[in-house]
CSV table of C-alpha atoms in Angstrom, one decimal:
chain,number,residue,atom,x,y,z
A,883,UNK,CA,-26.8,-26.7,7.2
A,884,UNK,CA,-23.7,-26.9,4.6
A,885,UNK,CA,-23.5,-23.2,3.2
A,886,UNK,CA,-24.1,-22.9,-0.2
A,887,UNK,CA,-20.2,-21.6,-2.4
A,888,UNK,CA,-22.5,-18.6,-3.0
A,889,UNK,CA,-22.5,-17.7,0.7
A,890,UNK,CA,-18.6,-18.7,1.3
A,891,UNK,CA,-17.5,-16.9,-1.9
A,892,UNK,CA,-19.6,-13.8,0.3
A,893,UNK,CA,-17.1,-14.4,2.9
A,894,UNK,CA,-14.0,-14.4,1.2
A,895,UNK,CA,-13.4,-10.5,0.6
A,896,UNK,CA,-14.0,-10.6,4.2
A,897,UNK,CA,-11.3,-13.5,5.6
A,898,UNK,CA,-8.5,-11.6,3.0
A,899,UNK,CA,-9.2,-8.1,4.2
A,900,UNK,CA,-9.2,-9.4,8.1
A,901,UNK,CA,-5.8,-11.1,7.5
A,902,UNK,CA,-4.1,-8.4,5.2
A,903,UNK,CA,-3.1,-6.3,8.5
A,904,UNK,CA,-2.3,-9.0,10.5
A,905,UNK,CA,0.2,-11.1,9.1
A,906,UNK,CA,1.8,-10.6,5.3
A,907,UNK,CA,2.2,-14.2,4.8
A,908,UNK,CA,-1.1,-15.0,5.6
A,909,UNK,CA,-3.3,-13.0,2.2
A,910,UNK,CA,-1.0,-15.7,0.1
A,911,UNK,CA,-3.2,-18.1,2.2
A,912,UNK,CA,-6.4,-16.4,1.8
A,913,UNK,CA,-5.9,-15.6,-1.9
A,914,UNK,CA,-5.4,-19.3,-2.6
A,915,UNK,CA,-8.3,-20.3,-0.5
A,916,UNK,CA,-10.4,-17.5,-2.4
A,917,UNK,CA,-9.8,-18.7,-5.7
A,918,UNK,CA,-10.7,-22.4,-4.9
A,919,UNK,CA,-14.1,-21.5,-3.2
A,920,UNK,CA,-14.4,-18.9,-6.9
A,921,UNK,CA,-13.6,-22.1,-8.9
A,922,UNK,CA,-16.0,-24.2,-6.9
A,923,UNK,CA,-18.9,-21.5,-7.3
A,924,UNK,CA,-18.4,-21.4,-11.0
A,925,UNK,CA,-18.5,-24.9,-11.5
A,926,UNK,CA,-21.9,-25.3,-9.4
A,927,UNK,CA,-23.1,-22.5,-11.7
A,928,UNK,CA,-21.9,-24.4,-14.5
A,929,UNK,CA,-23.4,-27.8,-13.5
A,930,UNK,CA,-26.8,-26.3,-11.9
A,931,UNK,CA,-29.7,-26.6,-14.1
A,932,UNK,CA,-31.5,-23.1,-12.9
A,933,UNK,CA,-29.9,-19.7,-12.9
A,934,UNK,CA,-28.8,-19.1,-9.4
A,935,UNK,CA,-27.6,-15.5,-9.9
A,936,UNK,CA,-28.6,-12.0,-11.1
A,937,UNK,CA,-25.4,-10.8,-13.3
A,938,UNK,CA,-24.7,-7.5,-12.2
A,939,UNK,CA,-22.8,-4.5,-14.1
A,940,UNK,CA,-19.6,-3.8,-13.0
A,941,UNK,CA,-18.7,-0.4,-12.2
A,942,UNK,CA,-17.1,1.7,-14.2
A,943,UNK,CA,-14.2,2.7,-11.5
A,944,UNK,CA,-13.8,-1.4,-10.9
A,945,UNK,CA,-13.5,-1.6,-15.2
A,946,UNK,CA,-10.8,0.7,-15.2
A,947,UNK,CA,-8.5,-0.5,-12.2
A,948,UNK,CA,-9.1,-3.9,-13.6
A,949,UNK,CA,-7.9,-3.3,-17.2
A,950,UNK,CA,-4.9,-1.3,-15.7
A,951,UNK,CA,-3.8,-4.0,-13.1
A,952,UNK,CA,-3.9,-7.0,-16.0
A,953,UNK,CA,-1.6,-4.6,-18.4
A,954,UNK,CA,0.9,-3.9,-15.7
A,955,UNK,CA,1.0,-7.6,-15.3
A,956,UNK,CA,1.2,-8.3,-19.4
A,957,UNK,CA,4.2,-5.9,-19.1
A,958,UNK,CA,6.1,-7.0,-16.5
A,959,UNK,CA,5.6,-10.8,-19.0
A,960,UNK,CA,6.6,-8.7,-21.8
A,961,UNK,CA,9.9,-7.5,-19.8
A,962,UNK,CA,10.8,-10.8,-19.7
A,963,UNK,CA,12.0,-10.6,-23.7
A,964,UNK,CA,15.0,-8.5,-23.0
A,965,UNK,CA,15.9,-9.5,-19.2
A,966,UNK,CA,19.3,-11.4,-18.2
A,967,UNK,CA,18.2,-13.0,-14.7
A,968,UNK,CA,15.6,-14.7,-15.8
A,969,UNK,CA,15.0,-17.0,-12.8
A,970,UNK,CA,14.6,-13.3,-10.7
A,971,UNK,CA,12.3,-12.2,-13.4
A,972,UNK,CA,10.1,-15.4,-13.0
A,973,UNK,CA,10.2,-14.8,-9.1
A,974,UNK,CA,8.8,-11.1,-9.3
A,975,UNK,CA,6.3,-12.4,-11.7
A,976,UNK,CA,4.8,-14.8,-9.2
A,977,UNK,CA,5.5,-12.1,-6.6
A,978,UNK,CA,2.8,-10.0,-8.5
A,979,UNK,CA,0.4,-12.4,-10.0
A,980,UNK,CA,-2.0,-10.8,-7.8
A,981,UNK,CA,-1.9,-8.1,-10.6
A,982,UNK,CA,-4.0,-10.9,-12.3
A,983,UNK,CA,-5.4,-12.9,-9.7
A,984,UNK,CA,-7.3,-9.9,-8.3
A,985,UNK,CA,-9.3,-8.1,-10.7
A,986,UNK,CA,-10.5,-11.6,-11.6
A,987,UNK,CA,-11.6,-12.6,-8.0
A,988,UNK,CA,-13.7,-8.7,-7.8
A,989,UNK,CA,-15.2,-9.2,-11.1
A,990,UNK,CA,-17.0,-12.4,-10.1
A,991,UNK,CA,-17.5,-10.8,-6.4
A,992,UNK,CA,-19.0,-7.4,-8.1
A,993,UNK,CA,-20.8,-9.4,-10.4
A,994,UNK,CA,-22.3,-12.7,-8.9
A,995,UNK,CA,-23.1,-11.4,-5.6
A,996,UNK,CA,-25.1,-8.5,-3.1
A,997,UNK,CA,-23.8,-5.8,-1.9
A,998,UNK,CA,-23.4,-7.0,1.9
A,999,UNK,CA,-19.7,-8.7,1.0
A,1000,UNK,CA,-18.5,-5.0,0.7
A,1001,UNK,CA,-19.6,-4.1,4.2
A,1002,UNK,CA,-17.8,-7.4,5.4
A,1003,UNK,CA,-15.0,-6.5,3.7
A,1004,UNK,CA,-14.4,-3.2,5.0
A,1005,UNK,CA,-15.2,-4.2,8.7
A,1006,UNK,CA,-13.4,-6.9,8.6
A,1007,UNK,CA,-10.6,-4.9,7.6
A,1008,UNK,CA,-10.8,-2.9,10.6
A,1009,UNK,CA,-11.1,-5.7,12.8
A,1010,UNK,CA,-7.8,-7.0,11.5
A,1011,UNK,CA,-5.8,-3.4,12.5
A,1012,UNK,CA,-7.2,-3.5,15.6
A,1013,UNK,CA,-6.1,-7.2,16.4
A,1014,UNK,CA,-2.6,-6.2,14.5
A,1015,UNK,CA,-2.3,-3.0,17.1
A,1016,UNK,CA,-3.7,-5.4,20.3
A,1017,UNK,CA,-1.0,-8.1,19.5
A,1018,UNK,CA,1.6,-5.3,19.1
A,1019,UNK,CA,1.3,-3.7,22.3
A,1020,UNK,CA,0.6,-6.9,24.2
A,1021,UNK,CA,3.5,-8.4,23.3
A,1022,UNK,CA,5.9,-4.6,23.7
A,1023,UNK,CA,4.3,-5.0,27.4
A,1024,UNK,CA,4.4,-8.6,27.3
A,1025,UNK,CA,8.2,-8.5,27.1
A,1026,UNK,CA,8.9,-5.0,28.8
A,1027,UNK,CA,10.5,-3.9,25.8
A,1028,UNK,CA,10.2,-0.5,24.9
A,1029,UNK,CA,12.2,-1.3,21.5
A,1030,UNK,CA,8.9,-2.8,20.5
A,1031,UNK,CA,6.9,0.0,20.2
A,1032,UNK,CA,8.8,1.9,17.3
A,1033,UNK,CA,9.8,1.8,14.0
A,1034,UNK,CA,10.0,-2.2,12.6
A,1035,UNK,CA,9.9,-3.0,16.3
A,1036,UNK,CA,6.7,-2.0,16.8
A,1037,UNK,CA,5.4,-2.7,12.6
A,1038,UNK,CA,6.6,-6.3,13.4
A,1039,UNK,CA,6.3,-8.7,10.5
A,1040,UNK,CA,5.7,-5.3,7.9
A,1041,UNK,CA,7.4,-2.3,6.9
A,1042,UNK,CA,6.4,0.7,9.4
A,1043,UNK,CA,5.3,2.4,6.1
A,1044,UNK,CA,3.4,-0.1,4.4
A,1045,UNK,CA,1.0,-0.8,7.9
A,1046,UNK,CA,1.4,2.9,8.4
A,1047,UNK,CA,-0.7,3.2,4.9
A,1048,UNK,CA,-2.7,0.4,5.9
A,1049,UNK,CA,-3.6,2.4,9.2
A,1050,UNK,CA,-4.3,5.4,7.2
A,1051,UNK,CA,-6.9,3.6,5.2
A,1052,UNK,CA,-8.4,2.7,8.5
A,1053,UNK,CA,-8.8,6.1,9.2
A,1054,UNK,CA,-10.4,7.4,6.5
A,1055,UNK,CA,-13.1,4.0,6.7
A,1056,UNK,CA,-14.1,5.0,10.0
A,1057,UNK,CA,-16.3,7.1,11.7
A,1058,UNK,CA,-17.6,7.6,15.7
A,1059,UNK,CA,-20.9,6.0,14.5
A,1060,UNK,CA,-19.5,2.7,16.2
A,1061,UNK,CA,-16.8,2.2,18.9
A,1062,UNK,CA,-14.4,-0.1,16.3
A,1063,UNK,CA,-14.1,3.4,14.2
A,1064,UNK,CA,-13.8,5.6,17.4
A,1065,UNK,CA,-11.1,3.2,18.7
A,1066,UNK,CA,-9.2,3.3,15.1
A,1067,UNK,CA,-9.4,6.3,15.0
A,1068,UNK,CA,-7.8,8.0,18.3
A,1069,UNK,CA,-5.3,4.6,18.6
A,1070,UNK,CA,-4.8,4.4,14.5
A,1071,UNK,CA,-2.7,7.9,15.3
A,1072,UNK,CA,-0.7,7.3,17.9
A,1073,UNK,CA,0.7,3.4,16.3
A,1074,UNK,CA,1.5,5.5,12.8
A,1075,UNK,CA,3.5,7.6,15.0
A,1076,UNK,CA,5.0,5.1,17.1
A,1077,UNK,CA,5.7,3.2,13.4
A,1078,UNK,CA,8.7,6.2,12.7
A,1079,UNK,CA,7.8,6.2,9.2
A,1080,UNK,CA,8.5,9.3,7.6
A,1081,UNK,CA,6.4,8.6,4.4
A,1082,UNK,CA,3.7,7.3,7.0
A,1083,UNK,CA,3.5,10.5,9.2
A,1084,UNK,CA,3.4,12.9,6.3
A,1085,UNK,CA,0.9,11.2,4.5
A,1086,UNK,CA,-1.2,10.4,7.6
A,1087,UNK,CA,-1.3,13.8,8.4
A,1088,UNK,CA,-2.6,15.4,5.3
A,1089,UNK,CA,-4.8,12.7,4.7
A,1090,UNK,CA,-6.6,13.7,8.7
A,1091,UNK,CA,-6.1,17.3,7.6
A,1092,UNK,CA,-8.3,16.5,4.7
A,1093,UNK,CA,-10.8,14.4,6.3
A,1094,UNK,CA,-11.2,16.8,9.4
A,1095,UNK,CA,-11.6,19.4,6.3
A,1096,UNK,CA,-14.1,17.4,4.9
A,1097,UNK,CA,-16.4,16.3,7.8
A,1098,UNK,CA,-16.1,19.3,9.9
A,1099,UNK,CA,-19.7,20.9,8.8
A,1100,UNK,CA,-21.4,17.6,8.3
A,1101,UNK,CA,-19.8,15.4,11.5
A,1102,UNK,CA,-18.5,17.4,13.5
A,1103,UNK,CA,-17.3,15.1,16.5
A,1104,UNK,CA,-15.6,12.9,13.5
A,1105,UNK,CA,-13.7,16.1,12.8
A,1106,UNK,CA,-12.5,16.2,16.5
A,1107,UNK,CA,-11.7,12.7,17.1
A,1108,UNK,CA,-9.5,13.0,14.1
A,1109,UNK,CA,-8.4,16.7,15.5
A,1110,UNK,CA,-7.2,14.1,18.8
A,1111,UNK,CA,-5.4,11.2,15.9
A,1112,UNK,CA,-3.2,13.3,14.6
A,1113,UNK,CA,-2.0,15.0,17.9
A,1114,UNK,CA,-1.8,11.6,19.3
A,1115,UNK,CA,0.4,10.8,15.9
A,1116,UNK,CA,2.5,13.9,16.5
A,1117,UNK,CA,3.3,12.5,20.4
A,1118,UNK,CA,3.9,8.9,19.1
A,1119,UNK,CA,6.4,10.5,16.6
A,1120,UNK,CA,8.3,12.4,18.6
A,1121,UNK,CA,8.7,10.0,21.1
A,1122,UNK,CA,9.6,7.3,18.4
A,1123,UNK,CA,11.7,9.6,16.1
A,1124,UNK,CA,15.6,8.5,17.5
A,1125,UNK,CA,16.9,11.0,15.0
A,1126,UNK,CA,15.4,10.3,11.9
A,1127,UNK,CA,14.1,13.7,11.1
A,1128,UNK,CA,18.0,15.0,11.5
A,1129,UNK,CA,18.9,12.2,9.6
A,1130,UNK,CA,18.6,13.6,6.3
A,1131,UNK,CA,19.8,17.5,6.9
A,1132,UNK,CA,22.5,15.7,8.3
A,1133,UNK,CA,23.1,13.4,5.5
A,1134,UNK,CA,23.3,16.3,3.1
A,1135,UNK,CA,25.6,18.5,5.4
A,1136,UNK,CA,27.8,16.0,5.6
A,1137,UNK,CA,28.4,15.4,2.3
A,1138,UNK,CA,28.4,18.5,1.2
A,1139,UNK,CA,31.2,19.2,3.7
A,1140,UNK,CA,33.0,16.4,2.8
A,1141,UNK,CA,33.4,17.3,-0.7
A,1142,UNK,CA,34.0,21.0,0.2
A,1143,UNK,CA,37.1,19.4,2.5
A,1144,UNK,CA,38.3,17.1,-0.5
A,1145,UNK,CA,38.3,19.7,-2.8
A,1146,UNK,CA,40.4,21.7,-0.4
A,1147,UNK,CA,43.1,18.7,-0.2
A,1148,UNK,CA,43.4,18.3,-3.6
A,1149,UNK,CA,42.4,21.2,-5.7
A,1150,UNK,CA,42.6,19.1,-8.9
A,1151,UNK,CA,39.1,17.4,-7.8
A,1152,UNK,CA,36.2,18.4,-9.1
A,1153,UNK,CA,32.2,18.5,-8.5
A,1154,UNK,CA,31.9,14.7,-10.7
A,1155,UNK,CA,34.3,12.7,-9.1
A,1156,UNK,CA,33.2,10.3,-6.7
A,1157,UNK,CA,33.7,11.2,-3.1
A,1158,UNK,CA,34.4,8.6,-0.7
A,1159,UNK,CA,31.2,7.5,1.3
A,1160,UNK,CA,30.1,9.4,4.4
A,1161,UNK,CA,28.3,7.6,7.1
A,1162,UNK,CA,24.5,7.5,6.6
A,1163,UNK,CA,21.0,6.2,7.0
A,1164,UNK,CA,17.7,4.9,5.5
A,1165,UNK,CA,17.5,8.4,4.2
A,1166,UNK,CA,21.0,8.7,3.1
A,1167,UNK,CA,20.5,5.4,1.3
A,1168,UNK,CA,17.6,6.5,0.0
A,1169,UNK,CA,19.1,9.2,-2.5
A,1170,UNK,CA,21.7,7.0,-3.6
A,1171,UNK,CA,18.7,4.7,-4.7
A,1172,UNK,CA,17.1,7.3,-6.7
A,1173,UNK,CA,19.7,9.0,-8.6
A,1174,UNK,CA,21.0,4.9,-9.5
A,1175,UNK,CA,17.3,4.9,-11.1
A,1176,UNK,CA,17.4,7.5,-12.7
A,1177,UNK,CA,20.8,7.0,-14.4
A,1178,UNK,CA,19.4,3.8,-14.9
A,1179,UNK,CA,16.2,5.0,-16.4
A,1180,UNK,CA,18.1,7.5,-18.7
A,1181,UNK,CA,20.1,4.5,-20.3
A,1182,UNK,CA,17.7,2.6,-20.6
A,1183,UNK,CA,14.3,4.4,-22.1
A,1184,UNK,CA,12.9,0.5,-22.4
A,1185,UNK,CA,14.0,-0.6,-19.2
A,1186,UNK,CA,16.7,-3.2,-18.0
A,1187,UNK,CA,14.2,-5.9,-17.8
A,1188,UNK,CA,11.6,-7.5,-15.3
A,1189,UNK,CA,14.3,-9.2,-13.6
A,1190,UNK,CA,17.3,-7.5,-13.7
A,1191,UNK,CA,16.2,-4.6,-11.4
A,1192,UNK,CA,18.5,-5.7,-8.6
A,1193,UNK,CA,21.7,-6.4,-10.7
A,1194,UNK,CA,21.4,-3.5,-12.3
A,1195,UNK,CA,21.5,-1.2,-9.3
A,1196,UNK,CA,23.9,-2.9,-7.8
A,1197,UNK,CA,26.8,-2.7,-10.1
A,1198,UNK,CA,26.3,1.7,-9.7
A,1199,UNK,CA,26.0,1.2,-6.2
A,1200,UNK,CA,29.8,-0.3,-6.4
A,1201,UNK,CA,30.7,2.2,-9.0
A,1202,UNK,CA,29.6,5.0,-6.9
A,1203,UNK,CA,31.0,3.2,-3.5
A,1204,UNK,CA,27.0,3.5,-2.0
A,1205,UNK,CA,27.8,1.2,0.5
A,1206,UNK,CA,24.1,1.4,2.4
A,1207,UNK,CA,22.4,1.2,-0.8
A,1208,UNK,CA,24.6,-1.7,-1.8
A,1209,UNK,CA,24.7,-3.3,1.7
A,1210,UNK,CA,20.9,-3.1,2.1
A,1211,UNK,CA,20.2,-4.5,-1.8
A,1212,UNK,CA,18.1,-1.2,-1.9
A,1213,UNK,CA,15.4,-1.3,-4.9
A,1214,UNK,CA,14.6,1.9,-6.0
A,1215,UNK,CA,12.6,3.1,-3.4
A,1216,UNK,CA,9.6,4.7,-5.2
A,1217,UNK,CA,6.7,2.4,-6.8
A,1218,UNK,CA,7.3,5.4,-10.3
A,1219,UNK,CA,11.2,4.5,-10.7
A,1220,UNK,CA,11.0,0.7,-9.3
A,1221,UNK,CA,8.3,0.2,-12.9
A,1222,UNK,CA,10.3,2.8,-14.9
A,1223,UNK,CA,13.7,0.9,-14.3
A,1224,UNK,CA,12.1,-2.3,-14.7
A,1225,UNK,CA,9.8,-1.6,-18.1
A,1226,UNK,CA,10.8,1.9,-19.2
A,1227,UNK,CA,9.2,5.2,-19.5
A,1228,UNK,CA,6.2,4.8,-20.9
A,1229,UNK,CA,5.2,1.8,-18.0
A,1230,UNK,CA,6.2,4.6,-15.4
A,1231,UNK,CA,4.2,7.3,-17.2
A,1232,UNK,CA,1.0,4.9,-17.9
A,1233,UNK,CA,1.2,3.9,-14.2
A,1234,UNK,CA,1.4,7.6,-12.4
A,1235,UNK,CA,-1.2,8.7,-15.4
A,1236,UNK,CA,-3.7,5.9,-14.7
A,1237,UNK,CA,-3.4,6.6,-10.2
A,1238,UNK,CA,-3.8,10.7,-11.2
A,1239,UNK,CA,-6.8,10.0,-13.4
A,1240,UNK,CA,-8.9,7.5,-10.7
A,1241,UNK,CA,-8.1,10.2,-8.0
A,1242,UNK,CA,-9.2,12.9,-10.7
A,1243,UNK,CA,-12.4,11.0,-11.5
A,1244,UNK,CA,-13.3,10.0,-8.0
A,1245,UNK,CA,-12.9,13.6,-7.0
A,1246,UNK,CA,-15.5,14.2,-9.9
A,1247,UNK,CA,-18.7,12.0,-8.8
A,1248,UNK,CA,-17.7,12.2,-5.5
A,1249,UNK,CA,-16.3,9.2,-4.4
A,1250,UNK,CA,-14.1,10.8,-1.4
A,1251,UNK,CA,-12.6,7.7,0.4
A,1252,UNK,CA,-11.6,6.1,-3.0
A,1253,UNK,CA,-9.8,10.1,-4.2
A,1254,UNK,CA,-7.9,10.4,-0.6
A,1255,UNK,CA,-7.2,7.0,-0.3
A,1256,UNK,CA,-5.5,7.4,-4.1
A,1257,UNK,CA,-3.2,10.3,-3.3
A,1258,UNK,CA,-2.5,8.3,-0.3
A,1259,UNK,CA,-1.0,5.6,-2.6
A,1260,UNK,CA,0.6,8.3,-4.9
A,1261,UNK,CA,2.5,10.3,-1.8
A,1262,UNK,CA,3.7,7.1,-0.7
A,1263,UNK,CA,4.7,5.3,-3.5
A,1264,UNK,CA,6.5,8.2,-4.8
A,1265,UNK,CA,9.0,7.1,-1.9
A,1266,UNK,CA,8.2,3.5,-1.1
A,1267,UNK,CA,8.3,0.7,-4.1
A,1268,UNK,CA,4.6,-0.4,-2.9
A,1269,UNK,CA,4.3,-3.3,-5.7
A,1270,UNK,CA,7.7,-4.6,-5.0
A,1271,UNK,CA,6.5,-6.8,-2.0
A,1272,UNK,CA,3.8,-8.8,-1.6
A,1273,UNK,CA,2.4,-6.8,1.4
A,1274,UNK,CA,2.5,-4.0,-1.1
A,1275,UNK,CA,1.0,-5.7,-4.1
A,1276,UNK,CA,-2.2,-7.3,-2.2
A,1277,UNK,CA,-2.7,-4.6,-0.3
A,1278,UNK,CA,-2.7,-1.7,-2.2
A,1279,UNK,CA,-4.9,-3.8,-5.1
A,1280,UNK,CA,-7.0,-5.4,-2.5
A,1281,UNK,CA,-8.1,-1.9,-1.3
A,1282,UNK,CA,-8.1,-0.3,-4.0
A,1283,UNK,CA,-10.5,-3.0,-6.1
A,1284,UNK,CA,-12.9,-2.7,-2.6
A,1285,UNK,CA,-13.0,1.1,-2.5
A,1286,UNK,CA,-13.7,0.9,-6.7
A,1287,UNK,CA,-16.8,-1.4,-5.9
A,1288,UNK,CA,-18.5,0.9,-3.3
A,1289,UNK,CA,-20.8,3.4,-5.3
A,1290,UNK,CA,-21.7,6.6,-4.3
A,1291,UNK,CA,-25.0,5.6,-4.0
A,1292,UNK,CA,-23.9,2.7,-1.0
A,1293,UNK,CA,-21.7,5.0,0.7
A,1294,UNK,CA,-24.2,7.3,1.3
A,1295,UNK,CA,-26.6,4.6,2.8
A,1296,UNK,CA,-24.9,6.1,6.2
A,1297,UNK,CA,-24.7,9.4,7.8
A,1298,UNK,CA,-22.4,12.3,5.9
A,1299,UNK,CA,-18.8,11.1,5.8
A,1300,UNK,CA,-19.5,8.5,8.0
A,1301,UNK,CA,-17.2,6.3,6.1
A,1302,UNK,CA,-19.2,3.0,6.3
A,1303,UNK,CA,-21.4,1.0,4.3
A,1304,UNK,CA,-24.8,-0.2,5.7
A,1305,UNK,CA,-25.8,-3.9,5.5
């Protein structure tokens, strides 16, 4: 029997949520394949003679997200009046058309089908860290090499905080109720340790702290097993650290000694001028990113211009001889300045204002997964430029758009907190 483009359009939320964890390159591949199975189920709706669908309302939370996704991506167009590099400009644009593509694709998913594509979804999701976290330890043990089981050794093809995020949503999707969420759950904690992201361990820890918070009266033994991720994420961290926790205390003690040491050479020096660069880190790196935003950001109120993020940056970073920044092409490092540099103030205010208020009114009607999983995305981003990759933009959209479409209503179809969605 040939399935109808109604039951493979059902399946599509599915194939890109199973691949987003496994490979990056692969959602470019199953956000292509998605639209042409969405075309082909609007023109057999168009050409059909009967109605072959109930139209459903979309949600309100799905409304929102979608209107604020489409005007990031009409400003980052706009940007493109005043930028220099244009061909870099036209590269980030098709970088992010997923800004676009997205709220498109969940508006017909939302609208022209049942609810069982958003259980799919979400499984599949699972399934796909669990395959990611089977092929990564396979192949550490495969090779008998311990460098593969930390930091961007062990995140392979993604950045340890991105699939550390990715993990974390995981975790707050599952529940004991079935062995895939017990699994996530206890393994999900060690491999965002193991991943040496500092972003990742924070915000995986207060995100557990918050769920065993939440689930302790109502599931208890999901309170515990989450009680055993984050000790397990504690090991895996210390074990992976190398330093990296030091790095940063020792960033700053180092250059505050070295200035205290030039000034004592040549008493003519003061606080403002630049001192020569002192051997750093991702950390140290880091800082130099951020204050080159912000001087960029306070020159520029409108921005520099969708594609001249990268220029821009780098001619401070020779200025103010930031040889990691400069070395490593750093981007500003935090999803707030990366918009603010790019399209101005007002971008970065709409686009912290519009993550505050869907946490804000998820708290509100109780939409738990959809508020943690938000200040997830707003701890992280505020060091990490989330939608400057593509692993970044799909993602973070992706989930976001799937958690906006579950109602209150089909979350509670399971037990308390179970964090799954019955078919």
């Amino acid at each position: 029997m040939i399935p109808s483009s109604t039951q493979l359009l059902g399946w599509m939320p599915a194939l890109t949520a199973f691949c987003l964890p496994v490979h990056p390159r692969l959602s470019a591949i199953t956000l292509a394949v998605w639209s042409i199975v969405a075309a082909i189920h609007i023109l057999s709706i168009s050409f059909s003679n009967k109605k072959s669908f109930e139209r459903r309302a979309l949600d309100p939370f799905v409304k929102w997200l979608a209107v604020g996704s489409m005007a990031c991506y009409c400003a980052m167009c706009l940007g493109m009046l005043w930028t220099e590099n244009a061909a870099e400009g036209w590269f980030a644009l098709e970088v992010k058309f997923s800004f676009f593509l997205l709220p498109l694709l969940f508006w017909q998913s939302n609208a022209m089908l049942d609810e069982h594509w958003k259980n799919r979804a979400v499984q599949s999701f699972q399934w796909g860290l669990l395959a990611f976290l089977a092929w990564r330890f396979f192949q550490a043990f495969w090779w008998q090499d311990i460098a593969l089981l930390r930091y961007d050794g062990f995140a392979g093809p993604f950045h340890p905080s991105y699939i550390a995020l990715y993990l974390t949503t995981g975790i707050v999707l599952s529940s004991r109720s079935d062995r895939k969420g017990r699994g996530l759950m206890v393994v999900g904690g060690l491999a965002i340790g193991l991943l040496a992201s500092k972003a990742g361990w924070g915000v995986g820890l207060l995100v557990m702290a918050i769920e065993i918070i939440r689930r302790f009266k109502s599931a208890v033994k999901d309170a515990r097993l989450l009680m055993a991720s984050g000790v397990l994420l504690l090991l895996g961290a210390a074990w992976a650290d190398g330093g990296r926790m030091q790095e940063f205390q020792h960033y700053l003690g180092s250059r505050e000694q070295g200035v205290s040491d030039a000034k004592a050479t040549s008493p003519a020096l003061n606080s403002s001028a630049t001192i020569p660069e002192l051997k750093t880190g991702s950390t140290g790196g880091r800082m130099q990113a951020w204050k080159a935003s912000m001087e960029l950001l306070s020159h520029h109120p409108f921005g520099v211009g969708t594609g001249d993020v990268a220029s821009s940056l780098a001619i401070i970073y020779e200025r103010d001889g930031s040889r990691y920044a400069k070395n490593k092409n750093m981007n500003p490092h935090s999803v707030w300045l990366q918009i603010g540099v790019r399209l101005g103030w007002l971008a970065m205010t709409g686009l912290f204002l519009g993550f505050v208020l869907l946490g804000w009114k998820a708290v509100q009607v109780g939409r738990w997964q959809l508020a943690i999983w938000t200040a997830a995305v707003i701890l992280n981003g505020t060091v990490e430029s989330l939608f400057e990759l593509q692993q970044g933009v799909v993602a973070i959209l992706f989930l976001g758009f799937l958690l906006s479409s579950i109602s209150p209503r089909e979350w509670n179809k399971t037990k308390p907190s179970s964090g799954q969605i019955k078919r």
